[in-house]
Amino acid sequence: MADIATPQLQEPTPEQAQALADAAAQAMYSRDNATQSLGMKIHQVKPGYARLSMLVRSDMLNGHSTCHGGFIFTLADSAFAFSCNSRNLNTVASGCSIEYVAPAFANDVLTAEAQEQALAGRTGVYDITVSNQDGKKIALFRGKSYRIKGEVVAGAS
């Protein structure tokens, strides 16, 4: 009986991985009405990483004249989504939590930086730090991901 060679998946080069992350981010953003409607901007995406920002508008303030926590959560969640989908494999949240450590105010520019902490099989763990324009930490978010079927950009992997 002849040995049948099993094809080995070839790891992408760093340039290919970055091109894939950029293509996945562009495709996701074009379909992400929530992220767009809140004025979020993508500043950087790379495999397992994303950095997004959002201006705190007056319509995002709560009864204490601070940014409603739901908007801070949404910014962190969007950064989480772009980071865990950066390898062009459809990935969703399986759970997440947030700790609010300081208030944000009108006209603050919040930046969410998402960093992959672990990736094994279909699951991953991501830490997201939300800071204001002065570098003050506003919130700490942890997201757990689960990979599902499909690709963000079909056929690009």
N, CA and C of each residue as an Amber inpcrd file, in Angstrom:
protein
   471
   0.8470000  -1.1690000   0.0000000   0.0000000   0.0000000   0.0000000
   0.8950000   1.2360000   0.0000000   0.6680000   2.1170000  -0.9060000
   1.4830000   3.3370000  -1.0180000   1.0790000   4.3270000   0.0630000
   2.0810000   5.0500000   0.5480000   1.8000000   6.1180000   1.5090000
   1.0940000   7.2540000   0.7890000   0.0580000   7.7300000   1.4000000
  -0.6660000   8.8780000   0.8380000  -0.2340000  10.0980000   1.6180000
   0.3200000  11.0370000   0.9270000   0.7990000  12.2570000   1.5850000
  -0.3980000  13.1200000   1.9840000  -0.3610000  13.5690000   3.2070000
  -1.3910000  14.4840000   3.6930000  -0.9260000  15.9020000   3.4110000
  -1.7300000  16.6740000   2.7060000  -1.2880000  18.0440000   2.4150000
  -1.1570000  18.8410000   3.7140000  -0.0710000  19.5650000   3.8100000
   0.1790000  20.4040000   4.9680000  -0.2940000  21.8240000   4.6680000
  -1.0020000  22.4050000   5.6230000  -1.4010000  23.7960000   5.4610000
  -0.1760000  24.6700000   5.6590000   0.0370000  25.5330000   4.7290000
   1.1990000  26.3970000   4.7950000   0.8350000  27.6760000   5.5480000
   1.6490000  28.0150000   6.5250000   1.4300000  29.2580000   7.2670000
   1.6520000  30.4350000   6.3280000   0.8070000  31.4440000   6.4180000
   1.0200000  32.6180000   5.5560000   2.2640000  33.3850000   6.0160000
   2.8750000  34.0510000   5.0780000   3.9910000  34.9340000   5.4270000
   3.4260000  36.0990000   6.2430000   4.2600000  36.8390000   6.9620000
   3.7480000  38.0070000   7.6900000   3.0240000  38.9980000   6.7710000
   3.5130000  39.1540000   5.5570000   2.8750000  40.0740000   4.6100000
   1.5060000  39.5600000   4.1850000   1.4140000  38.2400000   3.9470000
   0.1270000  37.6420000   3.5720000  -0.8690000  37.7220000   4.7290000
  -0.3900000  37.4690000   5.9510000  -1.2680000  37.5410000   7.1260000
  -1.7930000  38.9620000   7.3200000  -0.9370000  39.9570000   7.0970000
  -1.3730000  41.3510000   7.2440000  -2.3730000  41.7160000   6.1490000
  -2.1150000  41.2900000   4.9150000  -3.0440000  41.5750000   3.8150000
  -4.4060000  40.9370000   4.0970000  -4.4040000  39.7410000   4.6510000
  -5.6530000  39.0620000   4.9970000  -6.3900000  39.8070000   6.1110000
  -5.6490000  40.2640000   7.1250000  -6.2610000  41.0290000   8.2170000
  -6.8780000  42.3200000   7.6840000  -6.1700000  42.9970000   6.7900000
  -6.6940000  44.2400000   6.2110000  -7.9530000  43.9770000   5.3860000
  -7.9300000  42.9110000   4.5800000  -9.0930000  42.5840000   3.7440000
 -10.2900000  42.1980000   4.6060000 -10.0600000  41.4170000   5.6540000
 -11.1580000  41.0150000   6.5420000 -11.7500000  42.2360000   7.2360000
 -10.8890000  43.1390000   7.7140000 -11.3790000  44.3450000   8.3930000
 -12.2010000  45.2110000   7.4480000 -11.7150000  45.3860000   6.2350000
 -12.4390000  46.2120000   5.2590000 -13.8030000  45.6020000   4.9430000
 -13.8340000  44.2910000   4.7420000 -15.0980000  43.6240000   4.4260000
 -16.0690000  43.7060000   5.6010000 -15.5680000  43.4530000   6.8040000
 -16.4560000  43.5170000   7.9800000 -16.9870000  44.9260000   8.1830000
 -16.1020000  45.9270000   8.0980000 -16.5160000  47.3080000   8.3390000
 -17.5880000  47.7380000   7.3360000 -17.4450000  47.3020000   6.0790000
 -18.4160000  47.7050000   5.0560000 -19.8220000  47.1890000   5.3560000
 -19.9280000  46.1160000   6.1630000 -21.2310000  45.5240000   6.5020000
 -21.6710000  45.8550000   7.9310000 -20.8460000  46.5640000   8.6690000
 -21.0790000  46.8020000  10.0980000 -21.7320000  48.1620000  10.3260000
 -23.0510000  48.1880000  10.1790000 -23.7840000  49.4480000  10.3180000
 -23.6780000  50.0280000  11.7220000 -23.6200000  49.1820000  12.7440000
 -23.5400000  49.6730000  14.1210000 -22.2330000  50.4340000  14.3460000
 -21.1270000  49.8230000  13.9710000 -19.8260000  50.4600000  14.1480000
 -19.7570000  51.7610000  13.3540000 -20.2420000  51.7320000  12.1350000
 -20.2220000  52.9360000  11.3010000 -21.0980000  54.0380000  11.8840000
 -22.3030000  53.6900000  12.3410000 -23.2470000  54.7030000  12.8070000
 -22.7580000  55.4130000  14.0760000 -21.9140000  54.7450000  14.8430000
 -21.3590000  55.3660000  16.0510000 -20.0890000  56.1540000  15.7540000
 -19.7070000  56.2070000  14.4960000 -18.5440000  57.0060000  14.1020000
 -17.2070000  56.3660000  14.4440000 -17.1870000  55.0660000  14.6620000
 -15.9260000  54.3950000  14.9930000 -15.0150000  54.3570000  13.7830000
 -13.7240000  54.5050000  14.0660000 -12.7040000  54.4520000  13.0250000
 -11.7260000  53.3420000  13.3610000 -11.3290000  52.6040000  12.3440000
 -10.3060000  51.5700000  12.5080000  -8.9560000  52.2160000  12.2250000
  -8.0530000  52.1270000  13.1840000  -6.7280000  52.7110000  12.9990000
  -5.6830000  51.6650000  12.6460000  -5.8510000  50.4630000  13.1750000
  -4.8860000  49.4130000  12.8760000  -5.5120000  48.0550000  13.1380000
  -5.2400000  47.1340000  12.2380000  -5.6280000  45.7390000  12.4090000
  -4.4400000  44.9060000  11.9710000  -4.1470000  43.8780000  12.7310000
  -3.1600000  42.8810000  12.3400000  -3.6090000  41.5690000  12.9640000
  -3.0040000  40.4590000  12.6190000  -3.4800000  39.1890000  13.1640000
  -3.5510000  39.2080000  14.7000000  -4.7740000  39.0210000  15.2140000
  -4.9850000  38.9940000  16.6550000  -4.9880000  40.3440000  17.3370000
  -5.1070000  41.4200000  16.5820000  -5.0080000  42.7700000  17.1510000
  -5.8940000  43.7330000  16.3660000  -6.4680000  44.6970000  17.0860000
  -7.1930000  45.7980000  16.4360000  -7.1990000  47.0120000  17.3510000
  -7.1610000  48.1910000  16.7260000  -7.2660000  49.4480000  17.4730000
  -8.2820000  50.3290000  16.7600000  -9.3620000  50.6790000  17.5010000
 -10.4380000  51.5180000  16.9880000 -10.6310000  52.7100000  17.8990000
 -11.2080000  53.7840000  17.3520000 -11.5180000  54.9530000  18.1850000
 -12.9360000  55.4320000  17.8990000 -13.4310000  56.2280000  18.8480000
 -14.7810000  56.7810000  18.7400000 -14.8340000  58.0960000  19.5160000
 -15.4160000  59.1180000  18.9100000 -15.6640000  60.3870000  19.5860000
 -16.9320000  60.2580000  20.4190000 -16.8600000  60.6660000  21.6800000
 -18.0510000  60.6510000  22.5380000 -18.8990000  61.8700000  22.1810000
 -20.0630000  61.6130000  21.5980000 -20.9820000  62.6790000  21.2000000
 -21.9490000  62.9850000  22.3330000 -22.6040000  64.1220000  22.2560000
 -23.5540000  64.5000000  23.3050000 -24.7170000  63.5260000  23.4080000
 -25.0900000  62.8800000  22.2880000 -26.1940000  61.9160000  22.3420000
 -25.7540000  60.5610000  22.9130000 -24.5200000  60.4530000  23.3530000
 -24.0120000  59.2430000  24.0020000 -23.9090000  59.4040000  25.5180000
 -24.3580000  60.5670000  26.0200000 -24.2380000  60.8340000  27.4500000
 -25.4500000  60.3120000  28.2110000 -25.2100000  59.8820000  29.4420000
 -26.2860000  59.3990000  30.3070000 -26.7520000  60.5200000  31.2400000
 -27.5520000  60.1910000  32.2240000 -28.0980000  61.1710000  33.1600000
 -27.0760000  61.8030000  34.0920000 -25.8600000  61.2900000  34.0960000
 -24.7740000  61.8770000  34.9000000 -23.8440000  62.7250000  34.0470000
 -24.2280000  62.9480000  32.7890000 -23.4090000  63.6990000  31.8250000
 -22.0680000  63.0260000  31.5560000 -22.0470000  61.6930000  31.6550000
 -20.8720000  60.9120000  31.2740000 -21.2910000  59.9510000  30.1600000
 -20.3160000  59.4130000  29.4720000 -20.6200000  58.4890000  28.3810000
 -21.3320000  57.2550000  28.9330000 -22.4450000  56.9250000  28.3430000
 -23.2020000  55.7280000  28.7300000 -22.3060000  54.5060000  28.5590000
 -22.3120000  53.6310000  29.5470000 -21.4640000  52.4430000  29.5090000
 -21.7170000  51.5510000  28.3110000 -22.9270000  51.5590000  27.8000000
 -23.2390000  50.7360000  26.6330000 -22.4400000  51.1320000  25.4050000
 -22.1550000  52.4310000  25.2680000 -21.3530000  52.8800000  24.1240000
 -19.8920000  52.4890000  24.2950000 -19.3980000  52.5690000  25.5260000
 -18.0170000  52.1390000  25.8010000 -17.9020000  50.6450000  25.5320000
 -18.8850000  49.8820000  25.9980000 -18.9160000  48.4380000  25.7490000
 -18.9140000  48.1560000  24.2510000 -19.7210000  48.8920000  23.5040000
 -19.8330000  48.6600000  22.0650000 -18.5200000  48.9350000  21.3560000
 -17.8140000  49.9850000  21.7480000 -16.5030000  50.2650000  21.1640000
 -15.5480000  49.1040000  21.4430000 -15.4940000  48.6530000  22.6900000
 -14.6140000  47.5370000  23.0450000 -15.0220000  46.2730000  22.2890000
 -16.3180000  46.0210000  22.1850000 -16.8160000  44.8360000  21.4960000
 -16.4680000  44.8810000  20.0150000 -16.5280000  46.0420000  19.4090000
 -16.1570000  46.1630000  17.9950000 -14.6650000  45.8880000  17.8050000
 -13.8220000  46.4260000  18.6860000 -12.3880000  46.1410000  18.5890000
 -12.1390000  44.6380000  18.7460000 -12.8480000  44.0290000  19.6850000
 -12.7810000  42.5830000  19.8880000 -13.1380000  41.8480000  18.5990000
 -14.2300000  42.2470000  17.9630000 -14.6870000  41.5850000  16.7420000
 -13.6460000  41.6850000  15.6220000 -13.0730000  42.8650000  15.4410000
 -12.0880000  43.0250000  14.3670000 -10.8040000  42.2520000  14.6630000
 -10.4220000  42.1620000  15.9240000  -9.2050000  41.4190000  16.2520000
  -9.4100000  39.9160000  16.0840000 -10.5400000  39.3860000  16.5380000
 -10.7050000  37.9250000  16.4760000 -11.1140000  37.4360000  15.0920000
 -11.4970000  38.3220000  14.1950000 -11.7930000  37.9330000  12.8130000
 -10.6440000  38.2650000  11.8590000  -9.5300000  38.7090000  12.3950000
  -8.4190000  39.2000000  11.5830000  -7.7070000  38.1120000  10.7790000
  -7.9830000  36.8550000  11.0670000  -7.3850000  35.7610000  10.2910000
  -8.3540000  35.2690000   9.2080000  -9.4240000  36.0130000   8.9990000
 -10.4320000  35.7430000   7.9690000 -11.2450000  34.4850000   8.2540000
 -11.2960000  34.0640000   9.4960000 -12.1330000  32.9370000   9.8830000
 -13.2930000  33.4850000  10.7010000 -14.5210000  33.2100000  10.2800000
 -15.6860000  33.7440000  10.9780000 -15.6260000  33.3760000  12.4590000
 -15.6490000  34.3880000  13.2940000 -15.5180000  34.2000000  14.7350000
 -16.5210000  35.0990000  15.4400000 -17.1870000  34.5620000  16.4490000
 -18.1900000  35.3090000  17.2100000 -17.8240000  35.2900000  18.6860000
 -18.4760000  36.1370000  19.4460000 -18.2630000  36.1790000  20.8910000
 -19.0220000  35.0420000  21.5500000 -18.3730000  34.3860000  22.4870000
 -19.0700000  33.3840000  23.3030000 -19.2950000  33.9120000  24.7110000
 -18.6750000  35.0220000  25.0210000 -18.8670000  35.6640000  26.3130000
 -17.9250000  36.8410000  26.4420000 -18.3070000  37.7890000  27.2780000
 -17.4360000  38.9380000  27.5120000 -17.8550000  39.6320000  28.8040000
 -16.9040000  40.3850000  29.3340000 -17.1850000  41.1620000  30.5460000
 -16.4200000  42.4710000  30.4550000 -16.8730000  43.4400000  31.2240000
 -16.2340000  44.7530000  31.2140000 -16.1820000  45.3020000  32.6290000
 -15.1090000  45.9960000  32.8980000 -14.9440000  46.7330000  34.1540000
 -14.7540000  48.2000000  33.7780000 -15.6150000  49.0500000  34.2960000
 -15.4900000  50.4880000  34.0630000 -14.6240000  51.0510000  35.1750000
 -13.5400000  51.7330000  34.8060000 -12.6020000  52.2070000  35.8240000
 -12.5550000  53.7330000  35.9430000 -13.0990000  54.4410000  34.9420000
 -13.1550000  55.9080000  34.9950000 -14.2210000  56.3700000  34.0100000
 -14.7980000  57.5410000  34.2580000 -15.8200000  58.0320000  33.3260000
 -15.2060000  58.6460000  32.0740000 -15.9950000  58.6500000  31.0120000
 -15.6500000  59.3680000  29.7870000 -16.6870000  60.4680000  29.6110000
 -16.2770000  61.5510000  28.9790000 -17.1180000  62.7390000  28.8600000
 -17.3070000  63.1340000  27.4000000 -18.2460000  64.0560000  27.1710000
 -18.4910000  64.5800000  25.8300000 -17.1820000  65.0860000  25.2350000
 -16.9870000  64.7930000  23.9780000 -15.8280000  65.1950000  23.1850000
 -14.5520000  64.4300000  23.5030000 -14.6120000  63.4730000  24.4220000
 -13.4680000  62.5760000  24.5960000 -13.3480000  61.7140000  23.3470000
 -12.1310000  61.3920000  22.9930000 -11.8830000  60.4180000  21.9400000
 -11.4080000  59.1520000  22.6390000 -12.2370000  58.1310000  22.5610000
 -11.9140000  56.8650000  23.1970000 -11.2490000  55.9310000  22.1890000
 -10.2290000  55.2460000  22.6500000  -9.5290000  54.2750000  21.8160000
  -9.6000000  52.9140000  22.4920000 -10.0200000  51.9180000  21.7320000
 -10.0710000  50.5440000  22.2130000  -8.9690000  49.7660000  21.5110000
  -8.1010000  49.1700000  22.3210000  -7.0020000  48.3740000  21.7820000
  -7.2210000  46.9270000  22.2050000  -7.4130000  46.0540000  21.2050000
  -7.7150000  44.6420000  21.4450000  -6.4980000  43.8020000  21.1240000
  -6.1610000  42.9120000  22.0590000  -4.9970000  42.0530000  21.8870000
  -5.3640000  40.6100000  22.2190000  -5.0710000  39.7330000  21.2870000
  -5.2980000  38.3070000  21.5090000  -4.3640000  37.8190000  22.6180000
  -4.9370000  37.0950000  23.5810000  -4.1550000  36.5390000  24.6780000
  -3.9240000  35.0440000  24.5020000  -4.8900000  34.3520000  23.9160000
  -4.7810000  32.9100000  23.7060000  -5.6660000  32.5220000  22.5360000
  -5.1970000  31.5510000  21.7590000  -5.9670000  31.0220000  20.6500000
  -5.6440000  29.5350000  20.5440000  -6.6640000  28.7070000  20.7350000
  -6.4730000  27.2620000  20.6870000  -7.7100000  26.6150000  20.0830000
  -7.5300000  25.9030000  18.9970000  -8.6770000  25.2810000  18.3400000
  -9.6570000  26.3350000  17.8640000 -10.8920000  26.2210000  18.3080000
 -11.9340000  27.1690000  17.8880000 -12.1230000  28.3350000  18.8600000
 -11.3910000  28.3570000  19.9690000 -11.6400000  29.3770000  20.9860000
 -10.4440000  30.3060000  21.1740000 -10.7650000  31.5110000  21.6150000
  -9.7300000  32.5000000  21.8930000 -10.1350000  33.3900000  23.0450000
  -9.1430000  34.0680000  23.6040000  -9.3560000  35.0370000  24.6780000
  -8.6560000  36.3330000  24.2740000  -9.3790000  37.4450000  24.4320000
  -8.8880000  38.7530000  24.0010000  -9.0810000  39.7600000  25.1250000
  -8.0650000  40.5880000  25.3510000  -8.1680000  41.6840000  26.3090000
  -8.2180000  42.9920000  25.5430000  -9.1450000  43.8350000  25.9280000
  -9.3470000  45.1230000  25.2710000  -9.2750000  46.2060000  26.3370000
  -8.4270000  47.1980000  26.0970000  -8.3060000  48.3500000  26.9820000
  -8.8990000  49.5520000  26.2710000  -9.7990000  50.2570000  26.9430000
 -10.3780000  51.4800000  26.4020000  -9.7740000  52.6440000  27.1730000
  -9.1730000  53.5810000  26.4360000  -8.5320000  54.7510000  27.0390000
  -9.0390000  56.0090000  26.3680000  -8.8850000  57.1400000  27.0700000
  -9.2590000  58.4190000  26.4430000  -8.0410000  59.0340000  25.7510000
  -8.2180000  60.2180000  25.2080000  -7.1720000  60.8880000  24.4370000
  -5.9400000  61.2330000  25.2770000  -6.0690000  61.2360000  26.5990000
  -4.9330000  61.5030000  27.4840000  -4.2510000  60.2230000  27.9490000
  -4.7210000  59.0870000  27.4570000  -4.1570000  57.8020000  27.8550000
  -4.7290000  57.2490000  29.1510000  -5.7320000  57.9290000  29.7000000
  -6.3570000  57.4600000  30.9400000  -7.2350000  56.2520000  30.6360000
  -7.0750000  55.1770000  31.4000000  -7.8930000  53.9890000  31.2040000
  -9.3250000  54.2580000  31.6360000 -10.2470000  53.9130000  30.7620000
 -11.6770000  54.0980000  30.9970000 -12.3420000  52.7610000  31.3170000
 -11.9270000  51.6980000  30.6250000 -12.5500000  50.3910000  30.8360000
 -11.5950000  49.2690000  30.4340000 -11.8180000  48.1220000  31.0680000
 -11.0860000  46.8950000  30.7530000 -12.1130000  45.8400000  30.3730000
 -11.9540000  45.2530000  29.2140000 -12.9280000  44.3270000  28.6280000
 -12.1960000  43.0300000  28.3150000 -12.8100000  41.9100000  28.6030000
 -12.2640000  40.6090000  28.1990000 -13.3260000  39.9060000  27.3750000
 -12.9230000  39.4440000  26.2010000 -13.8250000  38.7270000  25.3220000
 -13.3330000  37.3250000  25.0540000 -14.2730000  36.4050000  24.9930000
 -13.9790000  35.0170000  24.6470000 -14.6350000  34.7490000  23.3020000
 -13.8690000  34.1660000  22.3970000 -14.3630000  33.9680000  21.0370000
 -14.5580000  32.4980000  20.7120000 -15.3990000  32.2810000  19.7020000
 -15.6380000  30.9350000  19.1860000 -15.6990000  31.0160000  17.6600000
 -14.8690000  30.2160000  17.0110000 -14.8330000  30.2000000  15.5440000
 -15.9650000  29.3310000  15.0150000 -16.6930000  29.8880000  14.0470000
 -17.7870000  29.1700000  13.3850000 -17.3750000  28.8830000  11.9350000
 -18.2670000  28.3030000  11.1720000 -17.9560000  27.9940000   9.7640000
 -17.8470000  29.2620000   8.9360000 -16.9990000  29.1910000   7.9330000
 -16.9350000  30.2460000   6.9280000 -15.7990000  31.2200000   7.1330000
 -15.7040000  32.0870000   6.1430000 -14.6730000  33.1240000   6.1040000
 -15.3230000  34.4920000   5.9980000 -14.6360000  35.5080000   6.4820000
 -15.1150000  36.8760000   6.3650000 -15.1320000  37.2770000   4.9000000
 -14.0320000  37.0090000   4.2130000 -13.9160000  37.2480000   2.7710000
 -13.7820000  35.8800000   2.1190000 -14.8270000  35.4200000   1.4790000
 -14.8350000  34.0710000   0.9010000 -13.6920000  33.8860000  -0.0940000
 -12.9480000  32.7860000   0.0860000 -11.8850000  32.4350000  -0.8280000
 -10.5800000  33.1940000  -0.6630000 -10.5120000  34.0900000   0.3050000
  -9.2970000  34.8870000   0.4670000  -8.2280000  34.1770000   1.3060000
  -8.6110000  33.1660000   2.0700000  -7.6280000  32.4830000   2.9310000
  -6.7680000  31.5320000   2.1470000
